[in-house]
Every structure is written in structure tokens, then in C-alpha cells.
XYZ file of C-alpha atoms in Angstrom:
392
model
C -106.444 -23.215 6.560
C -109.216 -25.504 7.805
C -111.738 -27.315 5.675
C -115.316 -27.272 6.926
C -117.914 -29.659 5.568
C -120.819 -27.929 3.880
C -123.011 -30.454 5.571
C -122.488 -28.608 8.799
C -124.437 -25.693 7.394
C -127.041 -27.806 5.585
C -130.453 -26.772 6.732
C -131.666 -30.279 6.190
C -129.541 -31.375 9.063
C -131.821 -29.513 11.377
C -130.291 -28.456 14.608
C -127.060 -30.423 14.066
C -125.292 -27.492 12.346
C -124.916 -25.388 15.525
C -122.597 -27.772 17.457
C -120.394 -28.075 14.351
C -119.903 -24.340 14.143
C -119.038 -24.136 17.825
C -116.445 -26.895 17.477
C -114.895 -25.183 14.438
C -114.553 -21.796 16.195
C -113.050 -23.416 19.279
C -110.418 -25.226 17.276
C -109.513 -22.000 15.444
C -109.118 -20.059 18.694
C -106.932 -22.791 20.205
C -104.694 -22.752 17.108
C -104.295 -18.971 17.181
C -103.464 -19.019 20.893
C -100.778 -21.631 20.317
C -99.223 -19.598 17.524
C -99.249 -16.431 19.661
C -97.593 -18.182 22.589
C -94.881 -19.560 20.332
C -94.247 -16.128 18.867
C -94.025 -14.525 22.302
C -91.665 -17.195 23.533
C -89.453 -16.866 20.473
C -89.376 -13.051 20.841
C -88.399 -13.349 24.487
C -85.515 -15.679 23.675
C -84.170 -13.418 20.941
C -84.568 -10.329 23.133
C -82.431 -11.867 25.866
C -79.689 -13.317 23.724
C -77.733 -10.096 22.881
C -77.529 -8.998 26.517
C -76.372 -12.451 27.601
C -73.811 -12.621 24.776
C -72.437 -9.157 25.592
C -71.896 -10.056 29.223
C -70.204 -13.334 28.378
C -67.711 -11.477 26.152
C -66.174 -9.843 29.224
C -63.761 -11.593 31.625
C -65.669 -13.223 34.470
C -63.896 -11.139 37.104
C -63.443 -7.597 38.302
C -62.114 -5.545 35.384
C -58.921 -3.510 35.734
C -59.357 -0.053 34.222
C -56.282 2.060 33.514
C -56.333 5.844 33.755
C -54.162 8.905 34.350
C -54.790 12.378 35.652
C -56.007 14.622 32.828
C -58.274 17.321 34.287
C -61.165 17.733 33.692
C -61.487 14.294 32.058
C -59.839 12.304 34.851
C -59.095 13.805 38.268
C -58.074 12.271 41.585
C -58.715 13.987 44.904
C -56.650 13.786 48.095
C -58.547 10.670 49.210
C -57.832 8.836 45.971
C -61.352 9.181 44.582
C -61.655 9.668 40.837
C -63.982 12.003 38.952
C -64.119 13.775 35.614
C -65.773 13.552 32.215
C -64.152 10.278 31.131
C -64.582 8.685 34.541
C -68.301 9.538 34.597
C -68.685 8.134 31.100
C -67.024 4.838 32.045
C -69.194 4.472 35.136
C -72.241 4.918 32.942
C -70.948 2.277 30.503
C -70.125 -0.140 33.314
C -73.587 0.313 34.802
C -75.265 -0.377 31.455
C -73.249 -3.583 30.990
C -73.345 -4.695 34.623
C -69.564 -4.638 35.098
C -67.490 -4.586 38.267
C -64.177 -2.737 38.021
C -61.332 -1.009 39.824
C -59.174 1.902 38.625
C -55.381 1.786 38.320
C -53.234 4.861 37.604
C -50.354 5.451 35.172
C -48.096 8.554 35.132
C -48.639 9.511 31.476
C -50.550 8.559 28.338
C -47.624 6.745 26.733
C -47.246 4.348 29.669
C -51.028 3.937 29.759
C -51.050 2.894 26.101
C -48.087 0.550 26.598
C -49.745 -1.146 29.587
C -52.993 -1.519 27.656
C -51.097 -3.048 24.731
C -49.594 -5.662 27.073
C -53.059 -6.499 28.390
C -52.452 -5.129 31.878
C -55.731 -3.215 31.572
C -59.025 -4.392 30.156
C -59.949 -0.807 29.245
C -58.111 2.513 29.580
C -60.031 5.685 30.333
C -58.672 9.239 30.321
C -58.219 11.918 27.642
C -56.669 9.509 25.135
C -56.382 10.946 21.645
C -57.155 8.508 18.843
C -54.172 8.463 16.473
C -53.038 6.153 13.685
C -49.900 5.205 15.606
C -51.851 4.250 18.726
C -54.474 2.415 16.672
C -51.737 -0.017 15.594
C -51.207 -1.203 19.173
C -54.658 -0.868 20.783
C -58.313 -0.833 19.779
C -60.335 2.313 20.370
C -64.013 2.681 21.135
C -66.293 5.053 19.308
C -65.096 8.665 19.936
C -66.867 10.307 22.832
C -65.408 13.835 22.606
C -64.208 15.863 19.614
C -61.722 18.643 20.208
C -58.471 20.115 18.862
C -55.180 21.648 19.905
C -54.991 25.038 21.601
C -52.298 27.633 22.228
C -51.572 29.308 25.563
C -49.644 32.588 25.707
C -48.593 34.976 28.431
C -50.874 37.918 29.188
C -47.899 40.136 30.052
C -46.926 42.821 27.544
C -44.128 41.999 25.154
C -40.834 43.716 26.056
C -39.967 46.338 23.429
C -36.204 45.890 23.793
C -36.483 42.133 23.640
C -38.505 42.436 20.453
C -36.026 44.883 18.946
C -33.196 42.433 19.590
C -35.291 39.517 18.330
C -36.172 41.466 15.179
C -32.575 42.500 14.517
C -31.312 38.925 14.693
C -34.220 37.430 12.762
C -33.573 35.865 9.346
C -35.781 38.385 7.547
C -34.030 41.399 9.059
C -30.576 40.014 8.357
C -31.511 39.258 4.757
C -32.858 42.787 4.203
C -29.831 44.405 5.851
C -27.504 42.193 3.850
C -29.232 43.171 0.615
C -28.856 46.893 1.412
C -25.171 46.502 2.273
C -24.577 44.479 -0.875
C -26.227 47.110 -3.091
C -24.229 49.841 -1.339
C -20.981 47.988 -2.028
C -21.950 47.531 -5.679
C -22.778 51.240 -6.115
C -19.477 52.204 -4.421
C -17.537 49.951 -6.776
C -19.258 51.429 -9.836
C -18.631 54.982 -8.649
C -14.947 54.147 -8.209
C -14.776 52.764 -11.758
C -16.357 55.931 -13.172
C -14.412 58.434 -11.024
C -10.971 56.934 -10.340
C -9.265 58.699 -13.255
C -11.144 61.991 -13.031
C -11.740 62.618 -9.329
C -8.968 62.911 -6.760
C -11.421 61.982 -3.990
C -11.724 58.480 -5.445
C -8.332 58.179 -7.124
C -4.959 56.928 -5.980
C -4.253 53.358 -4.883
C -7.039 50.847 -5.366
C -7.607 50.343 -1.671
C -7.841 54.052 -0.920
C -10.021 54.921 -3.905
C -12.374 51.951 -3.557
C -12.717 52.509 0.189
C -13.574 56.174 -0.325
C -16.223 55.395 -2.966
C -17.857 52.722 -0.802
C -17.896 55.151 2.153
C -19.551 57.783 -0.042
C -22.152 55.201 -1.170
C -23.012 54.406 2.461
C -23.302 58.114 3.301
C -25.595 58.686 0.317
C -27.767 55.729 1.291
C -28.264 57.049 4.813
C -28.452 60.722 3.765
C -25.409 61.432 5.940
C -23.223 62.883 3.174
C -21.675 66.325 3.883
C -21.458 67.188 0.174
C -17.687 67.959 0.306
C -16.970 65.172 -2.121
C -18.923 63.322 -4.756
C -18.924 62.132 -8.365
C -17.993 64.670 -11.055
C -18.375 62.592 -14.204
C -21.721 62.346 -16.008
C -21.922 58.586 -15.490
C -20.949 58.919 -11.832
C -23.499 61.658 -11.111
C -26.285 59.787 -12.980
C -25.566 56.720 -10.854
C -25.466 58.888 -7.713
C -28.906 60.398 -8.467
C -30.450 56.976 -9.048
C -28.842 55.580 -5.895
C -30.006 58.470 -3.711
C -33.625 58.157 -4.866
C -33.671 54.376 -4.570
C -31.962 54.415 -1.164
C -34.447 56.959 0.251
C -37.396 54.800 -0.766
C -35.710 51.585 0.375
C -34.738 52.946 3.791
C -38.233 54.397 4.300
C -39.919 51.086 3.462
C -37.449 49.127 5.572
C -37.923 51.438 8.578
C -41.713 51.361 8.249
C -41.755 47.562 8.069
C -39.620 47.129 11.172
C -41.636 49.709 13.123
C -44.919 48.109 12.066
C -43.731 44.663 13.068
C -42.586 45.878 16.478
C -45.823 47.801 17.082
C -47.976 44.849 16.043
C -46.102 42.476 18.295
C -46.317 44.927 21.170
C -50.071 45.344 20.760
C -51.135 41.830 19.781
C -48.365 39.702 21.197
C -45.963 37.328 19.526
C -48.403 34.509 18.836
C -51.867 34.939 17.353
C -52.253 31.702 15.438
C -50.651 28.506 14.184
C -48.753 30.424 11.515
C -46.695 32.180 14.223
C -45.445 28.990 15.891
C -42.458 28.314 13.601
C -40.991 31.716 14.550
C -41.246 31.471 18.348
C -40.186 29.206 21.194
C -42.831 26.510 21.659
C -43.461 24.125 24.533
C -45.736 21.091 24.901
C -46.378 18.103 27.154
C -43.928 15.197 26.939
C -45.257 11.944 25.398
C -48.418 13.648 24.124
C -50.036 13.439 20.690
C -49.221 17.138 20.234
C -45.588 16.214 19.592
C -46.636 14.389 16.438
C -48.278 17.539 15.090
C -45.302 19.764 15.925
C -42.842 17.317 14.401
C -44.985 17.034 11.282
C -44.999 20.814 10.885
C -41.258 20.969 11.685
C -41.856 23.286 14.629
C -39.043 23.186 17.178
C -40.308 22.676 20.704
C -39.403 21.955 24.314
C -41.220 19.319 26.374
C -42.429 19.450 29.970
C -43.482 16.694 32.351
C -46.646 18.544 33.450
C -48.866 21.155 31.829
C -48.334 23.391 34.851
C -44.559 23.297 34.338
C -44.968 24.508 30.782
C -47.299 27.335 31.803
C -44.825 28.446 34.477
C -42.089 28.539 31.828
C -44.438 30.581 29.661
C -44.933 33.137 32.418
C -41.191 33.254 33.097
C -40.471 34.029 29.445
C -38.586 30.794 28.751
C -41.044 29.943 25.968
C -43.454 32.051 23.926
C -46.302 29.568 23.435
C -47.527 26.310 24.966
C -49.446 23.956 22.663
C -51.651 21.133 23.957
C -55.186 19.695 23.852
C -57.400 22.754 24.153
C -59.931 21.534 26.797
C -57.154 20.260 29.080
C -55.158 23.445 28.527
C -58.144 25.714 29.146
C -59.051 23.840 32.339
C -55.536 24.125 33.808
C -55.264 27.817 32.918
C -58.695 28.572 34.384
C -57.930 26.758 37.623
C -54.372 27.926 38.335
C -52.986 30.460 35.818
C -55.871 32.702 34.775
C -54.099 35.904 35.869
C -50.878 35.308 33.953
C -51.749 33.058 30.996
C -54.522 33.050 28.398
C -55.669 30.487 25.838
C -56.178 31.881 22.341
C -59.688 31.678 20.945
C -58.675 29.222 18.217
C -58.351 25.485 17.859
C -56.718 23.418 15.138
C -55.639 19.877 14.264
C -59.014 18.189 15.046
C -58.779 15.119 17.246
C -61.055 12.799 19.184
C -60.908 11.011 22.549
C -61.818 7.356 22.940
C -61.559 4.407 25.331
C -58.570 2.133 24.627
C -58.609 -1.673 24.802
C -56.099 -4.432 24.012
C -56.283 -5.603 20.412
C -58.946 -8.136 19.482
C -61.016 -8.140 22.650
C -64.536 -9.557 22.043
C -66.225 -6.954 24.237
C -65.274 -4.010 22.015
C -68.668 -4.081 20.261
C -70.558 -4.000 23.543
C -68.521 -1.025 24.758
C -69.059 0.797 21.452
C -72.813 0.442 21.780
C -72.790 1.493 25.436
C -70.617 4.555 24.687
C -72.917 5.687 21.872
C -75.953 5.272 24.092
C -74.280 7.216 26.907
C -73.155 10.229 24.841
C -76.620 10.638 23.331
C -78.245 10.722 26.740
C -79.301 13.875 28.556
C -76.998 12.945 31.433
C -73.958 13.356 29.144
C -74.963 16.924 28.322
C -75.213 17.691 32.016
C -71.744 16.194 32.582
C -70.164 18.362 29.880
C -71.858 21.440 31.260
C -70.733 20.597 34.804
C -67.051 20.290 33.903
C -66.654 22.507 30.841
C -69.689 24.749 30.730
C -70.512 23.303 27.292
C -74.052 22.868 26.038
C -73.982 20.131 23.410
């Protein structure tokens, strides 16, 4: 880097070589110090730029943050103070980014999304499920909580008589009963054809003979025949033997199936999983993402304005199951309905919660980074444990 004259080190120069060496070392040290200072200054500038850029991406005013009550993610006390998992997360994000904000409430998620789409809110914070339909109208942050749907059922025993009536009018029961009646009519008609010219019990006018043979077929099927009349031809008796054996087995299987179904429902309840939902009366929260799942699965359902209203209907017997986001459902049941309603130990239809923002806002990246930092912090684990008892 620096050329040094060999004459400096020439012994013939006598004592003149020492000052040259000193000058050379001094110049080298000065050069290195200058380079170090430049590097430090450049590093400091680059270190400050991202923070400054992130802050400038936000509106230079107090932010308006939309929310709605969704315990335990967003809760408002009697004095109007907000708390909950999502609220604590947003406060942590705002602190990291140095933001001033105020909270504004909406009655439900749908109105919250609509207001965010219009730009009424800079960010919306609650238990907002990230869906494809919502992603078309707002931008979402990185997910901060992964969950799924849950099912709440009544803890009261299922009424036996109600289940008997329900079973007897069900499609499966009616199909089985219709098949038995149809086979009985067919056997009666065949017996009449075989016996009408040889047996006075089934002879005479068509109506009388056919009616008598069908009645005999029904008696044979139910083992209620008195034996005073019956087929006398070989073909008629062969058919009668086959029909009696088949009907005994069929009635036994049919009776066992109905009894088993009633006993199982009495012991386990009507609903034990997602597969039971199409066969029962289902309720859910109005304007929630759960409706999309139920509609997609073609499950008929009733809607309620509040989760509590649906759980009251469940206890009253108006519905058989209430489907909603499992953590919100479990929280409401635990707080107000633990003695009359239970949440099944299953979850399905995975979903994630995120913060919503109007489309195209430049501060989305900064919020994403802040959210990821917050949910990987020890404080986040304490928050989840405080509200949900979860150790993540």
C-alpha cells in the first residue's frame, strides 16, 4: 500500500534511518484510523436508516385502531378499558414502533372488515380469521395465533323419547321401513298368484284375495300369524318358508340397529365429531368465518348475534350443536356456561388470526416484523398462559 525507500534502512545513512521509520509508522496509523472512523460512521448511518424509514411509513398522527369484543382476544371492562391477547400484542407492536393510537369499537367482525376496507382504521385488532375472501379487501399481517373450529354441546342427557321420534322420522329409518313394507307387499302378491285358484283363503275377487295374501305376508314377517290360514301349494309354501326365515333375520337386524343407535346416542350424545353435524341442528355466530365452512359442507345452520345466545339455545334444546372458533367458544363456556355446556375435545378446519390493514399501506412490512418479534418473545408465552392457560 505504501512504498518505502530502501535508503531509509541503509546502514550507510547512519542514524538517519530511525526518523524515517517513525514517520512511516505514523502515517500508517493515521490512515488506519481514518478508515476505521469512516467504517463506523457508515455503519451508524445504515443502522439508523431502517428504523427511520419504518416510522416515516406510518401516518404522522395518532393512529385509529379498530377492534371488537372477542374474549379472550379483545375484552372491554365497565370503564371502557381494553385487554386481551390481541390487545396486548398490538400494544407491544406499537411500543416497538413508537406509535400513538386510540381504539375504536365495531359491533361485529364483518363491520370491522368493511370499515378497515374503507380506510376508517389504520389497523384492526381482534380475533380476525384470515380468509381468502377477506384477503381480497384488506391486507393481513403475519398470523399471530393458529387455531381451528370447535363444537359445543349440551351436557344434559339426551331424551330417550325425543331420540325415538327423531330416529323414526329419520331418512335411514324411513328407507329401511319402506324396504320391508315393499318386500312384504311383493311376497303377498306372489302368494296370491300361487294360491288364488287352489286356496279359498286367498281366492275370490281380486281385492279380497290380494288383501288377504298381503295381510298374511305381514303377519308372517312379524311372527304374528295364528296359523289358521296359509299357503297350500308347493310353490306357495316354499315362498312362505323363505319369507319367514328372511323376515326373522331382517327384523332382528333392524331392531338391533335401532336399539344400538338409541343407546349410543343416549350414552355419548348426539354430536361427537364433525361427521355428526349434517344430521343435527347446528348454530353459529352471525357474520363469522364459520358460516363459510358450514356452507361449504352444506350443513344447515341457524345464526345468533352473540355466542352466549347460541349457547342458551343449545341448553334450551333449540339446537344440538354450536360451532365457532374453539378458543373463543371455550372461553365463553368456561366463564358463563360450564355447568350446562361442554366443548368437545376436537378441533377442525385450521385457521389463523392476524391484524388487518387497508390494502397497500406502506407500513405493513414494519408491522409484520414487529408481530414476528413479539410472538417469539417470552412475554407472548406469558400472555397466552395468562388468558388461555397455554404453554407455547
